[in-house]
Amino acid sequence: MNAMWKQQLFGALCLTLAAAIWGGVYVVSKVVLEEIPPFTLLIIRFAIASVVLGVFVVARREFIAKQDFPMIMAIAFVGVTISIGAQFLGTKLSTAHMGALITAASPAFIALFAVWLLKERIHKLQLAGILLATIGVLIVIGIPDEADAQSSLLGNLILLVAAVSWGLYTVMSKKATLRYSSLAVTTYVALFGLIFTCPVMVWELSVTAVSWDFSWKIWAGVLYIGIISTAGAFYLWNKGFELLQAGSGAGFFFVQPIVGAALGWLLLGEHLGIGFFAGAVFIFLGVALSNLQQSAAKQKAGTPD
C-alpha cells in the first residue's frame, strides 16, 4: 500500500499548509480591514483568486458541466458568501487570535456533516472529542477578560457562524471532488462566490466611505489574501480532502489557531487571556481523542504500509 501511504502523506501536507496559511491571514486581514470593509475585501480577494485559478483551468481545460452548476453555486454561497463573509466581519469586530480559535471549531462540524452527507461513521471517542472542542469554543466566547474587552460577543458569534458554514462547505466540496478536480471545484466556487457577494459589496460601499489611497503594505496584504490564502490555500484544502476522508482530515484545521494566535501576539500585540488558554486546552483534548480513535481504527484494520 505504498501508493496509498504517499497519497495520505501528500493530503496531510496539503491540509497542513492550507491551515497554516489561514492562521496567518487572520493577522493580515485584521490590518487590511482597518482600511477596506469586509465584503469589499472579500470581493477583491475572490476576484484575484478567480483570475489566478482560472488561468490554470483554461490551460488544462478542466471545466464543470452546466448541469452541475447548482451544486457548485450552493457550495459557493455557503463557503464564500456566508463563511468567508462571516469570518471577515467577525474578525473585524473581534480580535485575530479569537478569530483563529473560534473558527477552529470547524473540524467538529466537518465531522458531523461528513456523517450526514458522506455517510462516514462517527465513533464514541470522536463524539467525545467534538464535545470537548465545542466546550472549548463556548469557553472562549463566554469568558472574555479585560484585555479582550474589544473582542465583542457579537463578533465571536459571527465567527461561530463562519465555523459551522465552513464545515458544511468542506464536506460539500469533497462530494464535488468525487466528480471534478480540486482545481475546477475551487475555481468555479471562487467565481460564483464573487457573483453572489457583489450585491452585499455594493450596499456596503453605499454606506461606508472608503479612501482607496492605500499604502503599499495594505496592497501587499490584499495580494497575500487573494493569491496565497485564497487561490493557493483553498486549492490545497480541497485537494487534501480529495485525498483523505473528511473525518481524518478535519483535525488538520487545528494548525490554524496555533499560527493565528502566535502571529496575533507577535505582530499585533494581542493579549492571550485566560479564556483563550482554557478554551485551547479543551479543543486540543478533543483533537487528541479524535486522533486516538483514528489510530485505533488503523490498528484494527491492520493495513500494511
PDB file of C-alpha atoms in Angstrom:
ATOM      1  CA  MET A   1       0.000   0.000   0.000  1.00  0.00           C
ATOM      2  CA  ASN A   2       2.960   2.316  -0.660  1.00  0.00           C
ATOM      3  CA  ALA A   3       0.952   4.405  -3.150  1.00  0.00           C
ATOM      4  CA  MET A   4      -1.875   4.841  -0.618  1.00  0.00           C
ATOM      5  CA  TRP A   5       0.630   5.935   2.040  1.00  0.00           C
ATOM      6  CA  LYS A   6       2.091   8.551  -0.317  1.00  0.00           C
ATOM      7  CA  GLN A   7      -1.428   9.781  -1.124  1.00  0.00           C
ATOM      8  CA  GLN A   8      -2.263  10.180   2.559  1.00  0.00           C
ATOM      9  CA  LEU A   9       1.037  11.928   3.248  1.00  0.00           C
ATOM     10  CA  PHE A  10       0.503  14.358   0.386  1.00  0.00           C
ATOM     11  CA  GLY A  11      -3.064  15.014   1.516  1.00  0.00           C
ATOM     12  CA  ALA A  12      -1.858  15.698   5.057  1.00  0.00           C
ATOM     13  CA  LEU A  13       0.791  18.092   3.748  1.00  0.00           C
ATOM     14  CA  CYS A  14      -1.790  19.986   1.678  1.00  0.00           C
ATOM     15  CA  LEU A  15      -4.124  20.397   4.654  1.00  0.00           C
ATOM     16  CA  THR A  16      -1.309  21.450   6.996  1.00  0.00           C
ATOM     17  CA  LEU A  17      -0.073  24.129   4.584  1.00  0.00           C
ATOM     18  CA  ALA A  18      -3.607  25.416   3.970  1.00  0.00           C
ATOM     19  CA  ALA A  19      -4.371  25.682   7.688  1.00  0.00           C
ATOM     20  CA  ALA A  20      -1.029  27.377   8.425  1.00  0.00           C
ATOM     21  CA  ILE A  21      -1.661  29.953   5.692  1.00  0.00           C
ATOM     22  CA  TRP A  22      -5.116  30.681   7.078  1.00  0.00           C
ATOM     23  CA  GLY A  23      -3.662  31.079  10.554  1.00  0.00           C
ATOM     24  CA  GLY A  24      -1.614  33.940   9.188  1.00  0.00           C
ATOM     25  CA  VAL A  25      -4.446  35.507   7.233  1.00  0.00           C
ATOM     26  CA  TYR A  26      -6.279  36.439  10.446  1.00  0.00           C
ATOM     27  CA  VAL A  27      -3.443  38.801  11.305  1.00  0.00           C
ATOM     28  CA  VAL A  28      -3.138  40.181   7.768  1.00  0.00           C
ATOM     29  CA  SER A  29      -6.899  40.651   7.357  1.00  0.00           C
ATOM     30  CA  LYS A  30      -7.126  42.386  10.736  1.00  0.00           C
ATOM     31  CA  VAL A  31      -4.744  45.066   9.421  1.00  0.00           C
ATOM     32  CA  VAL A  32      -6.302  45.306   5.935  1.00  0.00           C
ATOM     33  CA  LEU A  33      -9.831  45.509   7.376  1.00  0.00           C
ATOM     34  CA  GLU A  34      -8.884  48.780   9.030  1.00  0.00           C
ATOM     35  CA  GLU A  35      -8.872  50.288   5.517  1.00  0.00           C
ATOM     36  CA  ILE A  36     -11.167  48.068   3.414  1.00  0.00           C
ATOM     37  CA  PRO A  37     -14.643  46.978   4.622  1.00  0.00           C
ATOM     38  CA  PRO A  38     -15.248  43.199   4.985  1.00  0.00           C
ATOM     39  CA  PHE A  39     -17.363  42.309   1.952  1.00  0.00           C
ATOM     40  CA  THR A  40     -15.425  44.632  -0.341  1.00  0.00           C
ATOM     41  CA  LEU A  41     -12.237  42.846   0.704  1.00  0.00           C
ATOM     42  CA  LEU A  42     -13.986  39.529   0.097  1.00  0.00           C
ATOM     43  CA  ILE A  43     -14.836  40.566  -3.473  1.00  0.00           C
ATOM     44  CA  ILE A  44     -11.265  41.724  -4.156  1.00  0.00           C
ATOM     45  CA  ARG A  45      -9.942  38.514  -2.636  1.00  0.00           C
ATOM     46  CA  PHE A  46     -12.010  36.187  -4.778  1.00  0.00           C
ATOM     47  CA  ALA A  47     -11.609  38.316  -7.917  1.00  0.00           C
ATOM     48  CA  ILE A  48      -7.844  37.854  -7.640  1.00  0.00           C
ATOM     49  CA  ALA A  49      -8.247  34.139  -6.894  1.00  0.00           C
ATOM     50  CA  SER A  50     -10.636  33.638  -9.829  1.00  0.00           C
ATOM     51  CA  VAL A  51      -8.125  35.137 -12.251  1.00  0.00           C
ATOM     52  CA  VAL A  52      -5.174  33.151 -10.887  1.00  0.00           C
ATOM     53  CA  LEU A  53      -7.028  29.819 -10.778  1.00  0.00           C
ATOM     54  CA  GLY A  54      -8.924  30.482 -13.992  1.00  0.00           C
ATOM     55  CA  VAL A  55      -5.687  30.594 -15.981  1.00  0.00           C
ATOM     56  CA  PHE A  56      -4.894  27.029 -14.917  1.00  0.00           C
ATOM     57  CA  VAL A  57      -8.450  25.786 -15.510  1.00  0.00           C
ATOM     58  CA  VAL A  58      -8.467  27.136 -19.060  1.00  0.00           C
ATOM     59  CA  ALA A  59      -4.970  25.842 -19.766  1.00  0.00           C
ATOM     60  CA  ARG A  60      -5.870  22.353 -18.520  1.00  0.00           C
ATOM     61  CA  ARG A  61      -9.444  22.525 -19.871  1.00  0.00           C
ATOM     62  CA  GLU A  62     -10.914  21.271 -16.585  1.00  0.00           C
ATOM     63  CA  PHE A  63     -14.421  22.659 -16.948  1.00  0.00           C
ATOM     64  CA  ILE A  64     -17.557  21.851 -14.948  1.00  0.00           C
ATOM     65  CA  ALA A  65     -20.707  20.819 -16.819  1.00  0.00           C
ATOM     66  CA  LYS A  66     -23.626  23.271 -16.741  1.00  0.00           C
ATOM     67  CA  GLN A  67     -25.957  20.715 -15.179  1.00  0.00           C
ATOM     68  CA  ASP A  68     -23.700  20.673 -12.107  1.00  0.00           C
ATOM     69  CA  PHE A  69     -23.713  24.456 -11.706  1.00  0.00           C
ATOM     70  CA  PRO A  70     -26.455  24.350  -8.996  1.00  0.00           C
ATOM     71  CA  MET A  71     -24.222  22.101  -6.861  1.00  0.00           C
ATOM     72  CA  ILE A  72     -21.234  24.438  -7.274  1.00  0.00           C
ATOM     73  CA  MET A  73     -23.398  27.511  -6.675  1.00  0.00           C
ATOM     74  CA  ALA A  74     -24.637  26.073  -3.377  1.00  0.00           C
ATOM     75  CA  ILE A  75     -21.055  25.359  -2.310  1.00  0.00           C
ATOM     76  CA  ALA A  76     -20.038  28.913  -3.252  1.00  0.00           C
ATOM     77  CA  PHE A  77     -22.903  30.516  -1.323  1.00  0.00           C
ATOM     78  CA  VAL A  78     -22.135  28.520   1.834  1.00  0.00           C
ATOM     79  CA  GLY A  79     -18.340  28.668   1.646  1.00  0.00           C
ATOM     80  CA  VAL A  80     -17.755  32.174   0.305  1.00  0.00           C
ATOM     81  CA  THR A  81     -20.724  34.467   0.890  1.00  0.00           C
ATOM     82  CA  ILE A  82     -21.637  33.066   4.306  1.00  0.00           C
ATOM     83  CA  SER A  83     -18.467  31.543   5.767  1.00  0.00           C
ATOM     84  CA  ILE A  84     -15.757  33.882   4.494  1.00  0.00           C
ATOM     85  CA  GLY A  85     -18.051  36.897   4.847  1.00  0.00           C
ATOM     86  CA  ALA A  86     -18.723  35.956   8.470  1.00  0.00           C
ATOM     87  CA  GLN A  87     -15.012  35.340   9.019  1.00  0.00           C
ATOM     88  CA  PHE A  88     -14.062  38.825   7.816  1.00  0.00           C
ATOM     89  CA  LEU A  89     -16.922  40.558   9.628  1.00  0.00           C
ATOM     90  CA  GLY A  90     -16.314  38.614  12.842  1.00  0.00           C
ATOM     91  CA  THR A  91     -12.571  39.268  12.719  1.00  0.00           C
ATOM     92  CA  LYS A  92     -13.228  42.987  12.244  1.00  0.00           C
ATOM     93  CA  LEU A  93     -15.434  43.032  15.358  1.00  0.00           C
ATOM     94  CA  SER A  94     -13.276  40.621  17.358  1.00  0.00           C
ATOM     95  CA  THR A  95      -9.513  40.015  17.552  1.00  0.00           C
ATOM     96  CA  ALA A  96      -7.201  37.953  15.363  1.00  0.00           C
ATOM     97  CA  HIS A  97      -6.429  35.291  17.965  1.00  0.00           C
ATOM     98  CA  MET A  98     -10.072  34.936  18.976  1.00  0.00           C
ATOM     99  CA  GLY A  99     -10.974  34.598  15.317  1.00  0.00           C
ATOM    100  CA  ALA A 100      -8.377  31.894  14.800  1.00  0.00           C
ATOM    101  CA  LEU A 101      -9.510  29.899  17.829  1.00  0.00           C
ATOM    102  CA  ILE A 102     -13.298  30.171  17.490  1.00  0.00           C
ATOM    103  CA  THR A 103     -13.330  29.112  13.858  1.00  0.00           C
ATOM    104  CA  ALA A 104     -11.153  26.171  14.892  1.00  0.00           C
ATOM    105  CA  ALA A 105     -14.441  24.562  15.899  1.00  0.00           C
ATOM    106  CA  SER A 106     -14.849  23.806  12.182  1.00  0.00           C
ATOM    107  CA  PRO A 107     -13.383  20.260  12.469  1.00  0.00           C
ATOM    108  CA  ALA A 108     -16.240  19.274  14.773  1.00  0.00           C
ATOM    109  CA  PHE A 109     -18.760  20.494  12.227  1.00  0.00           C
ATOM    110  CA  ILE A 110     -16.846  18.864   9.375  1.00  0.00           C
ATOM    111  CA  ALA A 111     -17.137  15.521  11.172  1.00  0.00           C
ATOM    112  CA  LEU A 112     -20.853  15.990  11.802  1.00  0.00           C
ATOM    113  CA  PHE A 113     -21.600  16.988   8.212  1.00  0.00           C
ATOM    114  CA  ALA A 114     -19.460  14.072   6.985  1.00  0.00           C
ATOM    115  CA  VAL A 115     -21.763  11.688   8.852  1.00  0.00           C
ATOM    116  CA  TRP A 116     -24.819  13.340   7.332  1.00  0.00           C
ATOM    117  CA  LEU A 117     -23.691  13.907   3.756  1.00  0.00           C
ATOM    118  CA  LEU A 118     -20.899  11.373   3.212  1.00  0.00           C
ATOM    119  CA  LYS A 119     -22.260   8.609   5.471  1.00  0.00           C
ATOM    120  CA  GLU A 120     -18.953   8.339   7.313  1.00  0.00           C
ATOM    121  CA  ARG A 121     -19.106   6.575  10.674  1.00  0.00           C
ATOM    122  CA  ILE A 122     -18.504   8.532  13.845  1.00  0.00           C
ATOM    123  CA  HIS A 123     -17.295   6.732  16.992  1.00  0.00           C
ATOM    124  CA  LYS A 124     -17.647   7.390  20.705  1.00  0.00           C
ATOM    125  CA  LEU A 125     -14.204   8.916  21.090  1.00  0.00           C
ATOM    126  CA  GLN A 126     -14.849  11.179  18.135  1.00  0.00           C
ATOM    127  CA  LEU A 127     -18.119  12.290  19.746  1.00  0.00           C
ATOM    128  CA  ALA A 128     -16.254  12.983  22.987  1.00  0.00           C
ATOM    129  CA  GLY A 129     -13.648  14.935  21.054  1.00  0.00           C
ATOM    130  CA  ILE A 130     -16.303  17.005  19.310  1.00  0.00           C
ATOM    131  CA  LEU A 131     -17.982  17.732  22.654  1.00  0.00           C
ATOM    132  CA  LEU A 132     -14.716  18.848  24.247  1.00  0.00           C
ATOM    133  CA  ALA A 133     -13.886  21.067  21.281  1.00  0.00           C
ATOM    134  CA  THR A 134     -17.341  22.621  21.393  1.00  0.00           C
ATOM    135  CA  ILE A 135     -16.979  23.321  25.128  1.00  0.00           C
ATOM    136  CA  GLY A 136     -13.654  24.947  24.333  1.00  0.00           C
ATOM    137  CA  VAL A 137     -15.293  27.288  21.847  1.00  0.00           C
ATOM    138  CA  LEU A 138     -18.049  28.176  24.337  1.00  0.00           C
ATOM    139  CA  ILE A 139     -15.402  28.965  26.946  1.00  0.00           C
ATOM    140  CA  VAL A 140     -13.643  31.279  24.540  1.00  0.00           C
ATOM    141  CA  ILE A 141     -16.872  33.100  23.722  1.00  0.00           C
ATOM    142  CA  GLY A 142     -18.163  33.219  27.304  1.00  0.00           C
ATOM    143  CA  ILE A 143     -15.086  34.164  29.341  1.00  0.00           C
ATOM    144  CA  PRO A 144     -13.529  37.316  27.896  1.00  0.00           C
ATOM    145  CA  ASP A 145     -11.098  39.092  30.228  1.00  0.00           C
ATOM    146  CA  GLU A 146     -10.292  42.802  30.440  1.00  0.00           C
ATOM    147  CA  ALA A 147      -7.662  42.651  27.700  1.00  0.00           C
ATOM    148  CA  ASP A 148     -10.204  41.012  25.397  1.00  0.00           C
ATOM    149  CA  ALA A 149     -12.854  43.679  26.045  1.00  0.00           C
ATOM    150  CA  GLN A 150     -12.687  44.716  22.379  1.00  0.00           C
ATOM    151  CA  SER A 151     -13.472  41.123  21.410  1.00  0.00           C
ATOM    152  CA  SER A 152     -17.252  41.580  21.278  1.00  0.00           C
ATOM    153  CA  LEU A 153     -19.768  38.817  21.872  1.00  0.00           C
ATOM    154  CA  LEU A 154     -21.402  39.674  18.536  1.00  0.00           C
ATOM    155  CA  GLY A 155     -18.092  39.315  16.719  1.00  0.00           C
ATOM    156  CA  ASN A 156     -17.435  35.957  18.363  1.00  0.00           C
ATOM    157  CA  LEU A 157     -20.911  34.671  17.490  1.00  0.00           C
ATOM    158  CA  ILE A 158     -20.426  35.712  13.866  1.00  0.00           C
ATOM    159  CA  LEU A 159     -17.144  33.797  13.863  1.00  0.00           C
ATOM    160  CA  LEU A 160     -19.040  30.759  15.141  1.00  0.00           C
ATOM    161  CA  VAL A 161     -21.359  31.047  12.125  1.00  0.00           C
ATOM    162  CA  ALA A 162     -18.224  31.051   9.981  1.00  0.00           C
ATOM    163  CA  ALA A 163     -17.088  27.817  11.656  1.00  0.00           C
ATOM    164  CA  VAL A 164     -20.384  25.996  11.095  1.00  0.00           C
ATOM    165  CA  SER A 165     -20.694  27.058   7.472  1.00  0.00           C
ATOM    166  CA  TRP A 166     -17.059  26.188   6.795  1.00  0.00           C
ATOM    167  CA  GLY A 167     -17.671  22.660   7.998  1.00  0.00           C
ATOM    168  CA  LEU A 168     -20.591  22.359   5.603  1.00  0.00           C
ATOM    169  CA  TYR A 169     -18.587  23.892   2.749  1.00  0.00           C
ATOM    170  CA  THR A 170     -15.721  21.420   3.245  1.00  0.00           C
ATOM    171  CA  VAL A 171     -17.945  18.346   3.073  1.00  0.00           C
ATOM    172  CA  MET A 172     -19.922  19.698   0.113  1.00  0.00           C
ATOM    173  CA  SER A 173     -16.645  20.392  -1.712  1.00  0.00           C
ATOM    174  CA  LYS A 174     -15.387  16.881  -1.004  1.00  0.00           C
ATOM    175  CA  LYS A 175     -18.519  15.473  -2.636  1.00  0.00           C
ATOM    176  CA  ALA A 176     -17.878  17.692  -5.665  1.00  0.00           C
ATOM    177  CA  THR A 177     -14.263  16.475  -5.972  1.00  0.00           C
ATOM    178  CA  LEU A 178     -15.573  12.936  -6.414  1.00  0.00           C
ATOM    179  CA  ARG A 179     -16.703  14.139  -9.852  1.00  0.00           C
ATOM    180  CA  TYR A 180     -14.341  17.017 -10.709  1.00  0.00           C
ATOM    181  CA  SER A 181     -10.754  18.014  -9.919  1.00  0.00           C
ATOM    182  CA  SER A 182      -9.957  20.158  -6.890  1.00  0.00           C
ATOM    183  CA  LEU A 183      -8.698  22.861  -9.235  1.00  0.00           C
ATOM    184  CA  ALA A 184     -12.005  23.045 -11.121  1.00  0.00           C
ATOM    185  CA  VAL A 185     -14.139  22.995  -7.960  1.00  0.00           C
ATOM    186  CA  THR A 186     -12.042  25.690  -6.256  1.00  0.00           C
ATOM    187  CA  THR A 187     -12.100  27.948  -9.329  1.00  0.00           C
ATOM    188  CA  TYR A 188     -15.830  27.746 -10.006  1.00  0.00           C
ATOM    189  CA  VAL A 189     -16.634  28.201  -6.309  1.00  0.00           C
ATOM    190  CA  ALA A 190     -14.485  31.346  -6.242  1.00  0.00           C
ATOM    191  CA  LEU A 191     -16.249  32.708  -9.342  1.00  0.00           C
ATOM    192  CA  PHE A 192     -19.797  32.032  -8.121  1.00  0.00           C
ATOM    193  CA  GLY A 193     -18.914  33.285  -4.641  1.00  0.00           C
ATOM    194  CA  LEU A 194     -17.739  36.502  -6.242  1.00  0.00           C
ATOM    195  CA  ILE A 195     -21.055  36.890  -8.084  1.00  0.00           C
ATOM    196  CA  PHE A 196     -23.220  36.135  -5.038  1.00  0.00           C
ATOM    197  CA  THR A 197     -21.382  38.585  -2.794  1.00  0.00           C
ATOM    198  CA  CYS A 198     -21.358  41.546  -5.225  1.00  0.00           C
ATOM    199  CA  PRO A 199     -24.785  42.898  -4.103  1.00  0.00           C
ATOM    200  CA  VAL A 200     -23.608  42.932  -0.485  1.00  0.00           C
ATOM    201  CA  MET A 201     -20.451  44.792  -1.500  1.00  0.00           C
ATOM    202  CA  VAL A 202     -22.486  47.397  -3.422  1.00  0.00           C
ATOM    203  CA  TRP A 203     -24.641  48.010  -0.337  1.00  0.00           C
ATOM    204  CA  GLU A 204     -21.570  48.132   1.897  1.00  0.00           C
ATOM    205  CA  LEU A 205     -19.829  50.756  -0.233  1.00  0.00           C
ATOM    206  CA  SER A 206     -23.026  52.840  -0.337  1.00  0.00           C
ATOM    207  CA  VAL A 207     -22.968  53.200   3.450  1.00  0.00           C
ATOM    208  CA  THR A 208     -19.207  53.113   4.068  1.00  0.00           C
ATOM    209  CA  ALA A 209     -16.744  55.772   2.959  1.00  0.00           C
ATOM    210  CA  VAL A 210     -13.539  54.222   1.616  1.00  0.00           C
ATOM    211  CA  SER A 211     -10.363  56.034   0.619  1.00  0.00           C
ATOM    212  CA  TRP A 212      -8.535  53.970  -1.992  1.00  0.00           C
ATOM    213  CA  ASP A 213      -5.240  55.753  -1.429  1.00  0.00           C
ATOM    214  CA  PHE A 214      -3.715  52.846   0.494  1.00  0.00           C
ATOM    215  CA  SER A 215      -0.095  52.284   1.412  1.00  0.00           C
ATOM    216  CA  TRP A 216       1.905  49.555  -0.301  1.00  0.00           C
ATOM    217  CA  LYS A 217       1.597  47.456   2.867  1.00  0.00           C
ATOM    218  CA  ILE A 218      -2.191  47.331   2.520  1.00  0.00           C
ATOM    219  CA  TRP A 219      -1.973  46.349  -1.149  1.00  0.00           C
ATOM    220  CA  ALA A 220       0.636  43.717  -0.277  1.00  0.00           C
ATOM    221  CA  GLY A 221      -1.795  42.349   2.297  1.00  0.00           C
ATOM    222  CA  VAL A 222      -4.586  42.283  -0.296  1.00  0.00           C
ATOM    223  CA  LEU A 223      -2.375  40.347  -2.733  1.00  0.00           C
ATOM    224  CA  TYR A 224      -1.398  37.901   0.030  1.00  0.00           C
ATOM    225  CA  ILE A 225      -5.054  37.338   0.897  1.00  0.00           C
ATOM    226  CA  GLY A 226      -6.089  36.924  -2.749  1.00  0.00           C
ATOM    227  CA  ILE A 227      -3.227  34.830  -4.121  1.00  0.00           C
ATOM    228  CA  ILE A 228      -1.783  32.903  -1.191  1.00  0.00           C
ATOM    229  CA  SER A 229      -4.652  32.480   1.266  1.00  0.00           C
ATOM    230  CA  THR A 230      -7.422  32.116  -1.329  1.00  0.00           C
ATOM    231  CA  ALA A 231      -6.166  30.757  -4.654  1.00  0.00           C
ATOM    232  CA  GLY A 232      -3.400  28.728  -3.003  1.00  0.00           C
ATOM    233  CA  ALA A 233      -4.856  27.680   0.341  1.00  0.00           C
ATOM    234  CA  PHE A 234      -8.367  26.920  -0.945  1.00  0.00           C
ATOM    235  CA  TYR A 235      -6.909  24.658  -3.608  1.00  0.00           C
ATOM    236  CA  LEU A 236      -4.661  22.915  -1.061  1.00  0.00           C
ATOM    237  CA  TRP A 237      -7.606  22.455   1.325  1.00  0.00           C
ATOM    238  CA  ASN A 238      -9.859  20.935  -1.323  1.00  0.00           C
ATOM    239  CA  LYS A 239      -7.006  18.797  -2.654  1.00  0.00           C
ATOM    240  CA  GLY A 240      -6.250  17.464   0.820  1.00  0.00           C
ATOM    241  CA  PHE A 241      -9.868  16.421   1.360  1.00  0.00           C
ATOM    242  CA  GLU A 242      -9.945  14.896  -2.095  1.00  0.00           C
ATOM    243  CA  LEU A 243      -7.153  12.553  -0.926  1.00  0.00           C
ATOM    244  CA  LEU A 244      -8.294  11.938   2.682  1.00  0.00           C
ATOM    245  CA  GLN A 245     -11.538  11.062   4.452  1.00  0.00           C
ATOM    246  CA  ALA A 246     -13.361  14.069   5.853  1.00  0.00           C
ATOM    247  CA  GLY A 247     -13.193  12.733   9.415  1.00  0.00           C
ATOM    248  CA  SER A 248      -9.438  12.175   9.371  1.00  0.00           C
ATOM    249  CA  GLY A 249      -8.647  15.401   7.503  1.00  0.00           C
ATOM    250  CA  ALA A 250     -10.685  17.688   9.758  1.00  0.00           C
ATOM    251  CA  GLY A 251      -8.098  17.694  12.558  1.00  0.00           C
ATOM    252  CA  PHE A 252      -5.502  19.452  10.426  1.00  0.00           C
ATOM    253  CA  PHE A 253      -7.573  22.628  10.722  1.00  0.00           C
ATOM    254  CA  PHE A 254      -6.157  22.963  14.241  1.00  0.00           C
ATOM    255  CA  VAL A 255      -2.831  24.117  12.819  1.00  0.00           C
ATOM    256  CA  GLN A 256      -4.686  27.375  12.112  1.00  0.00           C
ATOM    257  CA  PRO A 257      -5.337  28.632  15.672  1.00  0.00           C
ATOM    258  CA  ILE A 258      -1.762  27.879  16.680  1.00  0.00           C
ATOM    259  CA  VAL A 259      -0.354  30.020  13.863  1.00  0.00           C
ATOM    260  CA  GLY A 260      -3.059  32.674  14.173  1.00  0.00           C
ATOM    261  CA  ALA A 261      -2.646  33.108  17.922  1.00  0.00           C
ATOM    262  CA  ALA A 262       1.151  33.175  17.722  1.00  0.00           C
ATOM    263  CA  LEU A 263       1.161  35.813  14.974  1.00  0.00           C
ATOM    264  CA  GLY A 264      -1.579  37.853  16.667  1.00  0.00           C
ATOM    265  CA  TRP A 265       0.560  38.026  19.793  1.00  0.00           C
ATOM    266  CA  LEU A 266       3.842  38.561  17.933  1.00  0.00           C
ATOM    267  CA  LEU A 267       2.768  41.107  15.312  1.00  0.00           C
ATOM    268  CA  LEU A 268      -0.340  42.796  16.711  1.00  0.00           C
ATOM    269  CA  GLY A 269       0.490  42.704  20.399  1.00  0.00           C
ATOM    270  CA  GLU A 270      -2.770  40.913  21.193  1.00  0.00           C
ATOM    271  CA  HIS A 271      -3.124  39.562  24.705  1.00  0.00           C
ATOM    272  CA  LEU A 272      -3.716  35.837  25.127  1.00  0.00           C
ATOM    273  CA  GLY A 273      -6.142  35.836  28.038  1.00  0.00           C
ATOM    274  CA  ILE A 274      -7.303  33.033  30.318  1.00  0.00           C
ATOM    275  CA  GLY A 275     -10.353  32.354  28.141  1.00  0.00           C
ATOM    276  CA  PHE A 276      -8.115  31.671  25.167  1.00  0.00           C
ATOM    277  CA  PHE A 277      -5.900  29.182  27.028  1.00  0.00           C
ATOM    278  CA  ALA A 278      -8.791  27.464  28.822  1.00  0.00           C
ATOM    279  CA  GLY A 279     -10.657  27.006  25.556  1.00  0.00           C
ATOM    280  CA  ALA A 280      -7.488  25.833  23.816  1.00  0.00           C
ATOM    281  CA  VAL A 281      -6.994  23.066  26.395  1.00  0.00           C
ATOM    282  CA  PHE A 282     -10.477  21.668  25.741  1.00  0.00           C
ATOM    283  CA  ILE A 283     -10.056  21.953  21.989  1.00  0.00           C
ATOM    284  CA  PHE A 284      -6.715  20.145  21.905  1.00  0.00           C
ATOM    285  CA  LEU A 285      -8.041  17.431  24.220  1.00  0.00           C
ATOM    286  CA  GLY A 286     -10.829  16.963  21.708  1.00  0.00           C
ATOM    287  CA  VAL A 287      -8.315  16.637  18.878  1.00  0.00           C
ATOM    288  CA  ALA A 288      -6.320  14.086  20.876  1.00  0.00           C
ATOM    289  CA  LEU A 289      -9.396  11.922  21.412  1.00  0.00           C
ATOM    290  CA  SER A 290     -10.287  12.044  17.720  1.00  0.00           C
ATOM    291  CA  ASN A 291      -6.766  11.076  16.711  1.00  0.00           C
ATOM    292  CA  LEU A 292      -6.774   8.260  19.272  1.00  0.00           C
ATOM    293  CA  GLN A 293      -9.888   6.844  17.593  1.00  0.00           C
ATOM    294  CA  GLN A 294      -8.318   7.128  14.150  1.00  0.00           C
ATOM    295  CA  SER A 295      -5.148   5.349  15.321  1.00  0.00           C
ATOM    296  CA  ALA A 296      -7.171   2.570  16.892  1.00  0.00           C
ATOM    297  CA  ALA A 297      -9.153   2.103  13.710  1.00  0.00           C
ATOM    298  CA  LYS A 298      -5.982   1.804  11.634  1.00  0.00           C
ATOM    299  CA  GLN A 299      -4.503  -0.766  14.027  1.00  0.00           C
ATOM    300  CA  LYS A 300      -7.713  -2.798  13.942  1.00  0.00           C
ATOM    301  CA  ALA A 301      -7.752  -2.717  10.165  1.00  0.00           C
ATOM    302  CA  GLY A 302      -4.175  -3.931  10.072  1.00  0.00           C
ATOM    303  CA  THR A 303      -3.464  -2.090   6.835  1.00  0.00           C
ATOM    304  CA  PRO A 304       0.127  -2.723   5.676  1.00  0.00           C
ATOM    305  CA  ASP A 305       2.398   0.209   4.737  1.00  0.00           C
TER     306      ASP A 305
END
